[in-house]
Amino acid sequence: MPDVVYKDPQRPVEERVEDLLSRMTLEEKVGQMCQLDGRQEPERQLREKQAGSFLHVMGQITQRLQHLAEGSRLGIPLLFGIDAIHGHAFWPTATVFPTQLGLSCSWNPDLVEEVGRITAKEASYTGVRWTFWPMLGTARDLRWGRIDETFGEDPYLIGVLGSALVQGYQGDDLADPHTIMACAKHYAGYSGTQGGRDASEADLTKRHMLSLFLPPFRDAVAAGCATVMTAYQSIDGVPCTANRWLLWEVLKEEWGFDGFVVTDWNNVGRMHTEQKVCATMEDAVRRAAEAGNDMIMTTPEFFESAVKLVQSGKLDVAHVDEAVRRILRLKFKLGLFDRNRYADLEGGADVIGCTEHRQAALKAAYQSMVLLKNQDNLLPLGDDVRRIAVIGPNADDVEAQLGDWVSWSGQLRKSDVADRSHESVVTVLDGIRRRAGDRCRVATVKGCDVRDPGTAGIAEAAELARAADVAVVVVGDGLALNGERHDRANLDLSGGQRQLLQAVRATGTPTVVVLINGKPLSIPWAARHAHAILEAWNPGLEGGTAIAGILFGDRNPSGKLTISFPHHVGQQPVTYNQVPGWHADHYVDMPAEPLFAFGYGLSYTRFAYAHLRLDERELAAGETLRVQVDVKNNGEREGIEVVQLYVNDVYSSVTTPVKELKAFQRVDLKPGEVKTVRLEVPYERLALVNQDLEAVVEPGEFEVMVGSSSRDQDLLKDTFVVH
Ligand code: BGC
């Protein structure tokens, strides 16, 4: 039994934390608050700044660094973090799932949890016990580059899926060596910046924050999310990293968050160099520490400045102690002091990217895809299809298919892409070729580029389409048009893609559009003229298999949009949960409605809704609204329907959205089968945020709407009264 309390695994975590804290020098404490870029001479940084955490390193190097840390005066283990986003995708052989927006269209928390569990497992073997995910931004303006990283536009759905992901990563006990800590980011309002411009100002009121942007974070914290990352941007002139109201009053006090807060990349330094709210670096460091940041990502100057500030009496050491306490608590909980310090690279060899994980990636890809149009039931392709033309810039593009946050991974090495020797990614072309087998001839040509407006290849593509029974045109965007620092002002099909599509369609050959893209694009022409449209998002390494499986009818698509498609960029934002207006139910030059609405998605079968009934028509505090509806599969094949329940607070003290999602359920129905679906809405979920910033349920009439999408024509309606 060790005689030093903090080294004794039998002692309660809190005792171990206090014991260790009492032994630490100021420099050792401030070092624990520093997270540095592990790609930049980490040994030196460890020596000079006694850093407690590194990001963007994994594998062998974590062993070396842990070894050095173990040999230091107190032997405090290091914590390694990485963006293990839709898979531990920076690791060369890891499983890559669809991006977060794609996953959300499954409306399946169990699936999202499984993705988290597998990602955690794969990451943990490489020495990484912390991911910077989930992103819990509520999508608004589609011009913003990071839309692909969100779970869509509805705060309730984001909260449900975000909590599922937290559970998947963290499991039931962080001491399990194959769990990793989640990080709810970017706290908060980052997705609400003006003009969709990344990291600029978000002009949001507190009421707006509390109603739309904070609820998913509150849900993730309630689900036990271990860490939270502050956002880059400012709100009402205050950078999130300096926002004590957000970090202390709401997060730590009101929600009782006992994990730690990490800044985003050099947020502290940027308050001085870019946002210019702090005239010196020292001032930025002081403001960040006082506002409630615990770990500081990649601001190396934090170390010297914080030490100096405390020594000169300008920063109360209590802020440092509080931060270190929170960090150490989690290092203990992760078992890093006791047995989980080192990576298990050998053990990981059979686990990372194994067949079982790949099957899960395929399942996720299937469930993430949304069928947007299917004129005359062109899909699934019939046996009479013998010649398929696979056309378009994203038909065989590994990078677009895998999506963001994969860029250093082995799956993406250019040489692999060029010589096709890397077999781990199934592109659309690969998938269609494999599935078609000898049954039909598959011919292909790229036709155009997603960036370059050149049209030289289009004639050849049209030729190919003309000679085919069906043309599959794979268009969308790519990483040059998508992701962090890649906001766009135009949401139309870029490069030569629109002309390509028009030329193919003009041949008269039935045309299927497959979209591989990180965000909804404005595609009114395609919506009108293509015969079928399948939204595949960035579907991960099994994406091509899933797309082919859906096109050929092996699987019935079941995804529903979690984000609305615009007719035109000028409609931004065009989310379903708008507040009512009376002068503006349309633009003079286009509708106010989206092209494809939140909740919308087709199937190869047809579902009918009937007999909406409420168990009670009156609801008091503490009670739950119980609703039933009969859903019937009226088609010839089995299918999954996502039943959605929306509510409108008919009269309220402040304007509230015309509808808000409050419950949903996925149901599996055989041909001809009818199921009674029961949905529940607890009283508190009916709350609004009033002018005094209180969450209250206001008495009065509510409308309840149940159906297959957020569109009025897809909903059955009734009312109930709240007391
Ligand atoms: C991003 C974060 C990410 C961090 C670490 C930042 O640029 O905004 O989302 O987690 O880098 O890679």
XYZ file of C-alpha atoms and ligand atoms in Angstrom:
735
model
C 0.000 0.000 0.000
C 1.683 3.318 -1.048
C 2.141 5.677 1.877
C 1.569 8.744 -0.301
C -2.157 9.458 -0.468
C -2.344 10.555 -4.110
C -0.537 7.415 -5.231
C -2.953 5.129 -3.455
C -5.662 3.797 -5.776
C -7.745 2.771 -2.759
C -8.246 6.367 -1.587
C -11.202 8.434 -2.870
C -10.417 10.623 -5.864
C -11.124 13.884 -4.024
C -8.595 13.016 -1.312
C -5.982 12.105 -3.870
C -6.561 15.379 -5.721
C -6.197 17.514 -2.589
C -3.116 15.633 -1.478
C -1.407 16.057 -4.827
C -2.432 19.709 -5.110
C -0.900 20.420 -1.719
C 2.452 19.063 -2.938
C 2.598 21.055 -6.188
C 4.640 24.168 -6.884
C 3.037 27.092 -8.679
C 4.918 26.146 -11.873
C 3.702 22.564 -11.670
C 0.134 23.766 -11.241
C 0.219 26.216 -14.135
C 1.895 23.524 -16.255
C -1.136 21.280 -15.702
C -3.290 24.007 -17.211
C -1.246 24.037 -20.423
C -2.166 21.926 -23.411
C 0.454 22.198 -26.133
C 0.783 21.061 -29.729
C 2.493 17.680 -29.516
C 3.859 18.020 -33.039
C 6.224 20.817 -31.945
C 9.175 19.454 -29.961
C 7.027 18.007 -27.189
C 9.971 16.865 -25.065
C 11.283 20.405 -24.869
C 7.831 21.799 -24.105
C 7.375 19.244 -21.392
C 10.665 20.210 -19.833
C 10.204 23.960 -20.096
C 6.507 24.330 -19.317
C 5.766 21.137 -17.408
C 2.740 20.788 -19.701
C 0.001 18.506 -18.445
C -1.513 17.766 -21.825
C -0.655 17.539 -25.511
C -2.892 17.382 -28.514
C -2.475 15.871 -31.948
C -0.098 13.091 -30.968
C -0.826 9.398 -30.761
C 0.922 6.065 -30.779
C 4.622 5.598 -29.993
C 5.290 9.192 -29.085
C 2.687 9.112 -26.314
C 4.650 6.244 -24.740
C 7.839 8.270 -24.792
C 6.203 11.358 -23.334
C 4.329 9.423 -20.650
C 7.601 7.842 -19.664
C 9.197 11.264 -19.239
C 6.224 12.497 -17.220
C 6.325 9.442 -15.011
C 9.932 10.236 -14.179
C 9.172 13.844 -13.210
C 9.103 15.016 -9.571
C 5.474 14.091 -8.908
C 5.018 11.710 -11.823
C 1.732 13.277 -12.951
C 0.550 11.504 -16.118
C -0.056 13.344 -19.365
C -3.431 13.580 -21.011
C -3.493 13.303 -24.804
C -6.362 14.753 -26.806
C -7.200 14.586 -30.486
C -10.036 15.343 -32.842
C -11.347 11.807 -33.124
C -14.247 13.044 -35.169
C -16.485 10.535 -36.959
C -13.877 7.936 -36.127
C -10.293 8.044 -34.864
C -9.606 9.180 -38.373
C -6.099 10.575 -38.032
C -4.868 7.058 -37.331
C -3.962 5.410 -40.644
C -6.039 2.253 -40.366
C -8.903 3.521 -38.227
C -12.577 3.191 -39.048
C -14.052 6.320 -40.629
C -17.781 6.839 -40.141
C -20.056 9.353 -41.859
C -19.573 12.914 -40.646
C -21.688 14.176 -37.791
C -24.340 15.780 -40.027
C -24.751 12.486 -41.868
C -25.019 10.538 -38.629
C -27.710 12.894 -37.384
C -29.939 12.035 -40.351
C -30.262 8.530 -38.934
C -32.219 10.003 -36.003
C -30.784 7.012 -34.195
C -29.173 7.650 -30.795
C -28.193 3.968 -30.478
C -26.220 4.147 -33.691
C -24.535 7.379 -32.635
C -23.624 5.799 -29.308
C -22.106 2.812 -31.105
C -20.021 5.145 -33.287
C -18.773 6.803 -30.099
C -17.965 3.461 -28.478
C -15.971 2.203 -31.452
C -14.134 5.494 -31.862
C -13.248 5.461 -28.171
C -11.949 1.945 -28.381
C -9.785 2.622 -31.407
C -8.425 5.872 -29.958
C -7.702 4.431 -26.533
C -5.349 1.784 -27.909
C -3.219 4.567 -29.388
C -2.744 6.359 -26.073
C -5.459 8.977 -26.637
C -8.054 9.236 -23.877
C -9.764 12.422 -24.934
C -11.565 13.540 -28.078
C -12.719 17.026 -28.985
C -16.173 15.942 -29.979
C -19.209 16.189 -30.073
C -19.749 19.502 -31.740
C -23.062 20.770 -30.368
C -23.577 23.911 -32.449
C -27.153 24.527 -33.552
C -26.876 24.991 -37.316
C -28.287 28.247 -38.640
C -26.538 29.856 -41.584
C -25.473 27.266 -44.141
C -22.712 29.489 -45.464
C -20.732 28.645 -42.341
C -17.952 26.187 -43.165
C -18.496 23.854 -40.232
C -22.093 22.837 -40.904
C -20.901 19.285 -41.649
C -19.719 18.959 -38.056
C -23.131 19.731 -36.553
C -26.073 17.485 -35.744
C -28.328 19.855 -37.704
C -30.660 22.677 -36.812
C -32.798 21.434 -33.950
C -31.599 21.897 -30.352
C -33.628 19.015 -28.930
C -32.354 16.499 -31.481
C -28.789 17.780 -31.051
C -29.118 17.259 -27.298
C -30.346 13.687 -27.712
C -27.675 12.686 -30.214
C -24.927 14.593 -28.412
C -25.747 12.828 -25.153
C -25.703 9.472 -26.943
C -22.263 10.219 -28.288
C -21.014 11.225 -24.860
C -22.286 7.912 -23.517
C -20.586 6.047 -26.344
C -17.210 7.674 -25.763
C -17.249 7.639 -22.008
C -19.187 4.449 -21.270
C -20.258 3.976 -17.687
C -16.870 4.448 -16.089
C -13.863 6.367 -17.348
C -11.636 3.918 -15.503
C -12.393 1.441 -18.295
C -9.228 1.771 -20.417
C -11.245 1.710 -23.650
C -13.271 4.786 -22.892
C -12.266 8.320 -23.785
C -13.476 11.657 -22.474
C -15.873 13.613 -24.649
C -15.649 17.366 -25.138
C -18.789 19.361 -25.868
C -17.794 22.136 -28.222
C -17.759 24.988 -29.073
C -19.307 26.643 -26.070
C -21.285 28.547 -27.196
C -23.089 30.235 -30.056
C -20.237 29.496 -32.491
C -22.692 28.335 -35.146
C -24.531 31.637 -34.883
C -21.889 33.998 -36.256
C -22.967 36.741 -38.612
C -23.008 35.946 -42.300
C -21.803 32.437 -41.550
C -18.306 33.878 -41.111
C -16.256 31.532 -38.981
C -15.135 32.795 -35.587
C -16.457 36.338 -36.033
C -19.153 37.967 -33.880
C -22.353 36.141 -32.937
C -24.950 38.794 -32.304
C -27.048 36.749 -29.911
C -29.146 37.812 -26.965
C -29.027 35.793 -23.784
C -32.610 34.697 -24.459
C -31.587 33.485 -27.860
C -28.647 31.645 -26.319
C -30.755 30.028 -23.639
C -33.469 28.957 -26.084
C -31.481 27.781 -29.061
C -27.763 27.375 -28.463
C -27.290 26.293 -24.844
C -29.824 23.442 -24.450
C -27.693 20.822 -26.273
C -24.751 21.661 -23.995
C -26.955 21.453 -20.924
C -28.107 18.002 -22.085
C -24.543 16.810 -22.714
C -23.458 18.026 -19.283
C -26.412 16.222 -17.735
C -25.240 13.104 -19.603
C -21.897 13.423 -17.804
C -19.751 14.994 -20.530
C -16.316 15.342 -18.938
C -15.046 18.443 -20.725
C -16.306 21.513 -22.562
C -14.434 23.639 -25.121
C -14.936 27.383 -25.399
C -15.817 28.837 -28.783
C -13.640 31.161 -30.850
C -16.100 33.933 -31.446
C -17.424 36.776 -29.356
C -21.008 37.392 -28.267
C -22.140 40.924 -27.662
C -18.507 42.011 -27.745
C -17.177 39.432 -25.291
C -15.024 36.514 -26.531
C -16.458 33.242 -25.211
C -13.145 32.542 -23.487
C -13.612 35.693 -21.386
C -17.304 35.126 -20.741
C -17.721 34.437 -17.036
C -21.487 34.278 -17.350
C -21.175 31.365 -19.793
C -18.344 29.506 -18.089
C -19.088 30.043 -14.428
C -22.617 31.161 -13.859
C -24.349 28.914 -16.381
C -22.017 25.965 -16.870
C -20.375 25.422 -13.518
C -22.861 26.910 -11.093
C -26.296 26.456 -12.619
C -25.633 23.162 -14.398
C -23.228 21.841 -11.771
C -20.562 20.888 -14.336
C -17.666 19.296 -12.444
C -15.415 18.488 -15.390
C -12.981 20.965 -16.920
C -13.162 23.667 -19.557
C -10.543 23.775 -22.318
C -10.163 26.726 -24.652
C -10.127 26.276 -28.378
C -6.845 26.718 -30.273
C -5.004 29.729 -28.838
C -8.233 31.472 -27.828
C -6.319 33.216 -25.072
C -3.650 34.628 -27.358
C -6.249 35.721 -29.879
C -7.953 37.950 -27.342
C -4.774 40.001 -27.580
C -3.691 39.518 -31.199
C -6.976 39.306 -33.107
C -10.039 40.178 -31.079
C -8.022 42.937 -29.440
C -9.939 43.087 -26.207
C -6.750 42.672 -24.172
C -3.873 45.082 -24.699
C -1.285 42.570 -23.463
C -0.899 38.820 -23.430
C -0.796 38.958 -19.670
C -4.159 40.639 -19.560
C -5.585 37.928 -21.818
C -4.203 35.245 -19.530
C -5.691 36.892 -16.468
C -9.104 37.320 -18.059
C -9.164 33.724 -19.251
C -8.185 32.343 -15.857
C -10.715 34.498 -14.023
C -13.529 33.668 -16.442
C -13.316 29.952 -15.640
C -11.074 28.332 -18.262
C -9.213 25.389 -16.798
C -6.983 24.149 -19.589
C -5.493 26.442 -22.185
C -5.022 24.979 -25.636
C -1.887 26.039 -27.519
C -1.101 29.381 -25.950
C 2.465 28.574 -24.828
C 2.849 32.072 -23.327
C 0.169 31.193 -20.791
C 2.755 29.429 -18.664
C 5.122 32.345 -18.019
C 2.320 34.924 -17.854
C 0.191 33.022 -15.361
C 3.153 32.309 -13.087
C 4.133 35.973 -13.165
C 0.566 37.167 -12.547
C 0.167 35.002 -9.480
C 3.587 35.942 -8.129
C 2.829 39.634 -8.518
C -0.565 39.289 -6.847
C -2.506 40.171 -10.006
C -4.142 36.755 -10.281
C -5.566 34.949 -7.316
C -3.974 31.509 -7.043
C -7.430 30.194 -6.149
C -8.287 30.350 -9.866
C -5.276 28.182 -10.655
C -6.036 25.725 -7.845
C -9.626 25.356 -8.967
C -8.580 24.646 -12.558
C -5.909 22.122 -11.561
C -8.307 20.381 -9.203
C -10.729 19.826 -12.069
C -8.007 18.541 -14.397
C -6.453 16.195 -11.846
C -9.844 14.826 -10.870
C -10.331 13.557 -14.407
C -6.794 12.238 -14.713
C -7.486 10.165 -11.619
C -10.881 9.049 -12.896
C -9.328 7.918 -16.164
C -7.030 5.660 -14.183
C -3.981 7.399 -15.658
C -2.176 7.450 -12.320
C -2.763 3.778 -11.677
C -2.819 1.451 -14.655
C -4.033 3.204 -17.817
C -1.069 5.446 -18.443
C 0.372 3.759 -21.520
C -1.011 3.001 -24.964
C -1.538 -0.624 -25.944
C -0.354 -0.513 -29.524
C 0.001 -4.234 -29.881
C -3.482 -4.880 -28.552
C -4.864 -2.270 -30.930
C -3.489 -3.919 -34.038
C -6.370 -6.393 -34.259
C -9.013 -3.970 -33.099
C -8.467 -0.775 -35.048
C -10.335 -0.911 -38.332
C -11.449 -4.520 -37.749
C -14.246 -6.100 -39.767
C -16.802 -5.596 -37.036
C -16.058 -1.869 -36.885
C -16.194 -1.624 -40.647
C -19.620 -3.250 -40.608
C -20.732 -0.603 -38.144
C -19.431 2.077 -40.505
C -21.466 0.522 -43.299
C -24.581 0.431 -41.141
C -24.039 4.075 -40.220
C -23.618 5.020 -43.870
C -26.876 3.301 -44.795
C -28.791 5.004 -42.029
C -27.379 8.457 -42.761
C -28.562 8.717 -46.364
C -31.682 10.645 -47.300
C -33.684 10.014 -50.451
C -34.889 13.455 -51.546
C -36.646 12.636 -54.807
C -37.701 9.487 -56.633
C -39.796 10.325 -59.660
C -41.807 7.416 -61.029
C -39.966 5.117 -58.652
C -36.844 5.149 -60.786
C -35.076 3.784 -57.727
C -34.312 1.098 -56.884
C -32.803 0.335 -60.259
C -34.631 -2.456 -62.042
C -33.222 -5.599 -63.640
C -33.621 -3.964 -67.040
C -30.735 -1.611 -66.253
C -27.744 -3.042 -68.092
C -25.570 0.004 -68.729
C -24.805 2.555 -66.030
C -22.872 5.766 -66.553
C -21.222 6.918 -63.329
C -20.371 10.557 -63.829
C -19.194 13.502 -61.768
C -16.323 14.863 -59.705
C -17.280 13.058 -56.488
C -17.864 9.632 -58.010
C -14.362 8.489 -57.192
C -13.051 11.075 -54.772
C -11.732 9.636 -51.528
C -11.296 12.987 -49.855
C -14.833 14.233 -50.493
C -16.245 10.919 -49.473
C -14.471 10.768 -46.123
C -15.145 14.403 -45.300
C -13.447 16.687 -42.855
C -11.043 15.798 -40.015
C -9.451 12.919 -41.847
C -6.767 14.913 -43.559
C -3.637 13.367 -42.119
C -4.912 9.884 -42.131
C -3.455 7.057 -44.154
C -6.786 6.647 -45.900
C -6.109 9.913 -47.576
C -2.501 9.790 -48.677
C -2.444 11.259 -52.133
C -0.299 8.463 -53.518
C -2.888 5.977 -52.331
C -5.651 7.912 -53.984
C -3.741 8.265 -57.215
C -2.625 4.677 -57.690
C -5.728 3.161 -56.109
C -3.554 0.787 -54.168
C -5.256 1.714 -50.949
C -8.235 -0.537 -50.665
C -9.746 0.719 -47.485
C -12.139 3.284 -48.974
C -15.033 2.194 -51.164
C -15.926 5.126 -53.404
C -19.253 5.429 -55.228
C -17.658 4.100 -58.380
C -16.115 1.152 -56.528
C -19.413 0.410 -54.814
C -21.451 0.490 -58.005
C -18.897 -1.627 -59.890
C -18.815 -4.249 -57.164
C -22.565 -4.360 -56.792
C -23.256 -4.388 -60.513
C -20.889 -7.326 -61.044
C -21.449 -8.966 -64.406
C -25.034 -7.873 -64.454
C -24.386 -4.536 -66.088
C -21.664 -2.486 -67.693
C -20.378 0.441 -65.715
C -18.689 3.251 -67.610
C -17.306 6.350 -65.965
C -16.000 9.820 -66.608
C -15.458 12.729 -64.260
C -16.937 15.398 -66.523
C -15.956 18.433 -64.482
C -14.438 19.646 -61.253
C -16.061 20.945 -58.052
C -13.881 24.078 -58.107
C -12.728 24.719 -61.642
C -15.572 26.071 -63.810
C -14.106 24.386 -66.925
C -16.619 22.517 -69.076
C -14.282 20.673 -71.426
C -15.148 17.228 -70.077
C -18.898 17.673 -70.222
C -19.458 16.597 -73.833
C -17.791 13.254 -73.151
C -19.920 12.787 -70.041
C -23.095 13.482 -72.001
C -21.980 10.962 -74.631
C -21.562 8.347 -71.940
C -24.942 9.168 -70.438
C -26.629 8.942 -73.809
C -25.345 5.406 -74.285
C -26.496 4.284 -70.824
C -29.798 3.074 -69.369
C -29.284 5.256 -66.348
C -26.857 8.020 -65.407
C -25.673 8.371 -61.829
C -24.262 11.867 -61.427
C -22.216 12.288 -58.267
C -21.847 15.957 -57.391
C -21.527 18.060 -54.234
C -18.593 19.826 -52.666
C -15.131 19.058 -51.343
C -12.826 20.102 -48.559
C -11.845 23.242 -50.439
C -15.443 24.412 -50.007
C -16.168 23.073 -46.604
C -14.844 22.935 -43.050
C -13.104 25.289 -40.642
C -12.064 28.553 -42.334
C -13.972 27.482 -45.450
C -17.174 29.477 -45.371
C -18.860 30.065 -48.672
C -21.127 32.845 -49.903
C -22.710 30.834 -52.688
C -24.471 27.527 -52.087
C -25.105 26.589 -55.718
C -23.461 23.575 -57.314
C -19.925 24.850 -57.883
C -17.369 24.483 -60.682
C -18.877 22.912 -63.773
C -21.317 20.716 -61.875
C -24.544 22.451 -62.791
C -23.682 22.440 -66.516
C -22.658 18.809 -66.231
C -25.965 17.871 -64.694
C -27.923 19.814 -67.275
C -26.020 18.212 -70.147
C -26.578 14.715 -68.783
C -30.246 15.364 -68.164
C -30.663 16.771 -71.672
C -29.727 13.385 -73.137
C -33.058 12.031 -71.910
C -31.366 9.204 -69.997
C -32.942 8.771 -66.558
C -30.731 10.721 -64.170
C -29.981 9.956 -60.545
C -28.132 12.637 -58.593
C -26.023 11.431 -55.691
C -24.859 14.252 -53.446
C -21.572 13.920 -51.593
C -21.306 17.115 -49.646
C -20.807 18.571 -46.233
C -23.867 20.780 -46.156
C -27.181 21.381 -47.910
C -26.680 23.070 -51.271
C -29.181 25.148 -53.204
C -30.181 22.761 -55.972
C -33.583 23.916 -57.250
C -32.737 22.940 -60.829
C -31.796 19.411 -59.820
C -34.870 19.174 -57.598
C -37.059 19.978 -60.559
C -35.311 18.085 -63.331
C -33.365 15.124 -61.969
C -35.375 11.927 -61.706
C -33.978 10.937 -58.340
C -31.754 12.553 -55.698
C -29.949 10.722 -52.928
C -28.235 12.833 -50.258
C -25.245 10.804 -49.044
C -23.298 13.511 -47.141
C -19.684 12.476 -46.436
C -20.467 8.819 -45.840
C -17.112 7.455 -44.666
C -15.070 4.540 -45.862
C -17.968 2.245 -46.654
C -19.974 5.030 -48.301
C -19.755 3.602 -51.809
C -21.057 0.227 -50.667
C -24.028 1.880 -48.980
C -24.837 4.120 -51.941
C -24.776 1.152 -54.323
C -26.855 -0.865 -51.860
C -29.528 1.810 -51.846
C -29.468 2.445 -55.604
C -29.863 -1.270 -56.317
C -32.505 -1.713 -53.626
C -30.644 -4.030 -51.230
C -31.589 -1.522 -48.543
C -34.482 0.817 -48.146
C -33.362 4.377 -47.347
C -34.596 5.637 -43.989
C -32.696 8.855 -43.256
C -34.537 12.127 -42.709
C -33.084 15.595 -42.975
C -31.975 17.247 -39.769
C -31.259 20.440 -41.634
C -33.259 22.296 -44.272
C -32.170 22.769 -47.885
C -32.564 26.285 -49.299
C -33.794 27.266 -52.754
C -31.192 29.992 -52.683
C -28.493 31.261 -50.363
C -30.446 34.495 -49.895
C -32.987 32.629 -47.768
C -30.486 32.080 -44.971
C -31.406 31.048 -42.375
C -34.239 28.861 -43.618
C -34.630 26.553 -40.621
C -38.019 25.027 -39.856
C -38.230 26.519 -36.355
C -38.772 30.153 -37.367
C -40.825 32.540 -35.280
C -44.072 33.682 -36.888
C -44.161 36.948 -38.818
C -47.028 38.547 -40.620
C -45.432 40.568 -43.379
C -42.916 37.999 -44.395
C -44.421 34.663 -45.219
C -42.502 34.777 -48.502
C -39.849 36.785 -50.302
C -41.071 38.800 -53.283
C -38.833 36.740 -55.535
C -38.942 33.304 -53.947
C -40.730 31.278 -51.313
C -39.858 31.526 -47.641
C -40.030 27.748 -47.300
C -37.006 25.556 -47.788
C -36.538 23.437 -50.885
C -36.414 20.308 -48.694
C -37.528 20.721 -45.109
C -36.231 19.482 -41.777
C -37.556 15.997 -41.082
C -38.150 15.201 -44.754
C -36.918 12.015 -46.431
C -38.429 9.382 -48.735
C -38.475 5.614 -48.582
C -39.031 2.870 -51.156
C -42.264 2.178 -49.331
C -45.118 4.507 -48.278
C -46.209 5.265 -44.729
C -49.641 6.523 -43.726
C -50.513 8.197 -40.421
C -53.938 7.987 -38.780
C -55.774 8.395 -35.475
C -53.692 10.882 -33.602
C -54.894 10.692 -30.014
C -53.868 12.282 -26.767
C -54.198 10.333 -23.528
C -55.091 13.546 -21.726
C -55.976 16.947 -23.062
C -54.923 18.748 -19.924
C -51.465 18.784 -18.448
C -50.190 20.030 -15.109
C -46.672 20.475 -13.733
C -44.857 17.163 -13.307
C -47.077 15.361 -15.801
C -46.214 13.956 -19.198
C -48.045 14.435 -22.461
C -48.770 11.018 -23.969
C -49.625 10.814 -27.624
C -50.448 7.847 -29.836
C -50.640 7.578 -33.587
C -51.124 4.664 -35.951
C -48.517 4.325 -38.651
C -49.077 1.922 -41.528
C -46.698 0.645 -44.164
C -48.767 0.894 -47.335
C -46.096 -0.343 -49.685
C -44.549 -3.608 -50.721
C -41.347 -3.583 -48.753
C -40.189 -3.331 -45.216
C -39.088 0.103 -44.131
C -38.134 2.340 -41.249
C -40.074 5.502 -40.566
C -38.978 8.312 -38.251
C -42.145 9.498 -36.530
C -41.803 13.118 -35.434
C -43.731 15.122 -32.857
C -43.754 18.908 -32.907
C -45.371 21.388 -30.544
C -46.438 24.992 -30.864
C -47.148 27.152 -27.838
C -50.191 28.942 -29.266
C -50.092 32.114 -27.144
C -47.019 32.965 -25.113
C -45.436 35.996 -23.472
C -42.656 35.993 -26.067
C -42.690 34.847 -29.674
C -42.001 31.131 -29.991
C -41.260 29.032 -33.101
C -44.162 27.906 -35.261
C -43.122 24.388 -34.405
C -40.471 22.738 -32.288
C -39.470 19.106 -32.273
C -40.227 17.531 -28.884
C -40.118 13.779 -29.484
C -39.394 11.225 -32.216
C -39.171 7.511 -32.729
C -37.825 5.183 -35.418
C -40.241 2.398 -36.257
C -39.677 -0.639 -38.388
C -42.720 -1.744 -40.386
C -43.291 -4.786 -42.569
C -45.451 -4.412 -45.697
C -49.061 -3.876 -44.652
C -48.151 -3.656 -40.975
C -49.709 -1.056 -38.675
C -48.063 -0.019 -35.438
C -49.323 2.235 -32.730
C -46.485 4.573 -31.906
C -46.425 6.164 -28.464
C -44.591 9.403 -27.935
C -44.102 11.270 -24.692
C -43.311 14.864 -23.884
C -42.528 15.678 -20.262
C -43.973 18.936 -18.982
C -40.564 20.685 -18.680
C -39.870 20.140 -22.346
C -42.666 22.610 -23.097
C -40.745 25.443 -21.447
C -39.870 28.683 -23.152
C -37.356 31.261 -22.003
C -39.196 34.384 -20.937
C -38.062 38.011 -20.911
C -36.570 37.550 -17.451
C -34.445 34.707 -18.845
C -36.318 32.080 -16.856
C -37.274 28.730 -18.352
C -40.997 28.472 -17.682
C -43.962 26.537 -18.969
C -46.724 29.056 -19.577
C -50.305 27.929 -19.114
C -52.575 27.923 -22.133
C -53.264 26.084 -25.339
C -50.606 24.102 -27.214
C -50.841 22.516 -30.621
C -49.331 19.083 -31.099
C -48.363 17.880 -34.569
C -47.270 14.360 -35.476
C -46.103 13.058 -38.809
C -43.338 12.264 -41.244
C -41.653 15.672 -41.562
C -41.868 19.270 -40.334
C -44.003 20.280 -43.349
C -47.602 21.120 -42.537
C -48.918 18.736 -45.177
C -47.134 15.833 -43.477
C -48.585 16.414 -40.008
C -51.712 15.407 -38.102
C -52.696 18.039 -35.543
C -54.550 18.363 -32.270
C -54.464 20.605 -29.208
C -54.081 20.325 -25.450
C -54.116 22.723 -22.536
C -51.423 23.304 -19.957
C -52.301 24.442 -16.451
C -11.052 23.682 -33.823
C -11.524 22.709 -32.774
C -10.529 21.580 -32.616
C -9.182 22.176 -32.271
C -8.105 21.133 -32.056
C -9.618 24.106 -33.596
O -9.141 24.812 -34.688
O -11.898 24.812 -33.815
O -12.798 22.234 -33.141
O -10.972 20.685 -31.670
O -8.770 23.012 -33.341
O -7.707 20.544 -33.228
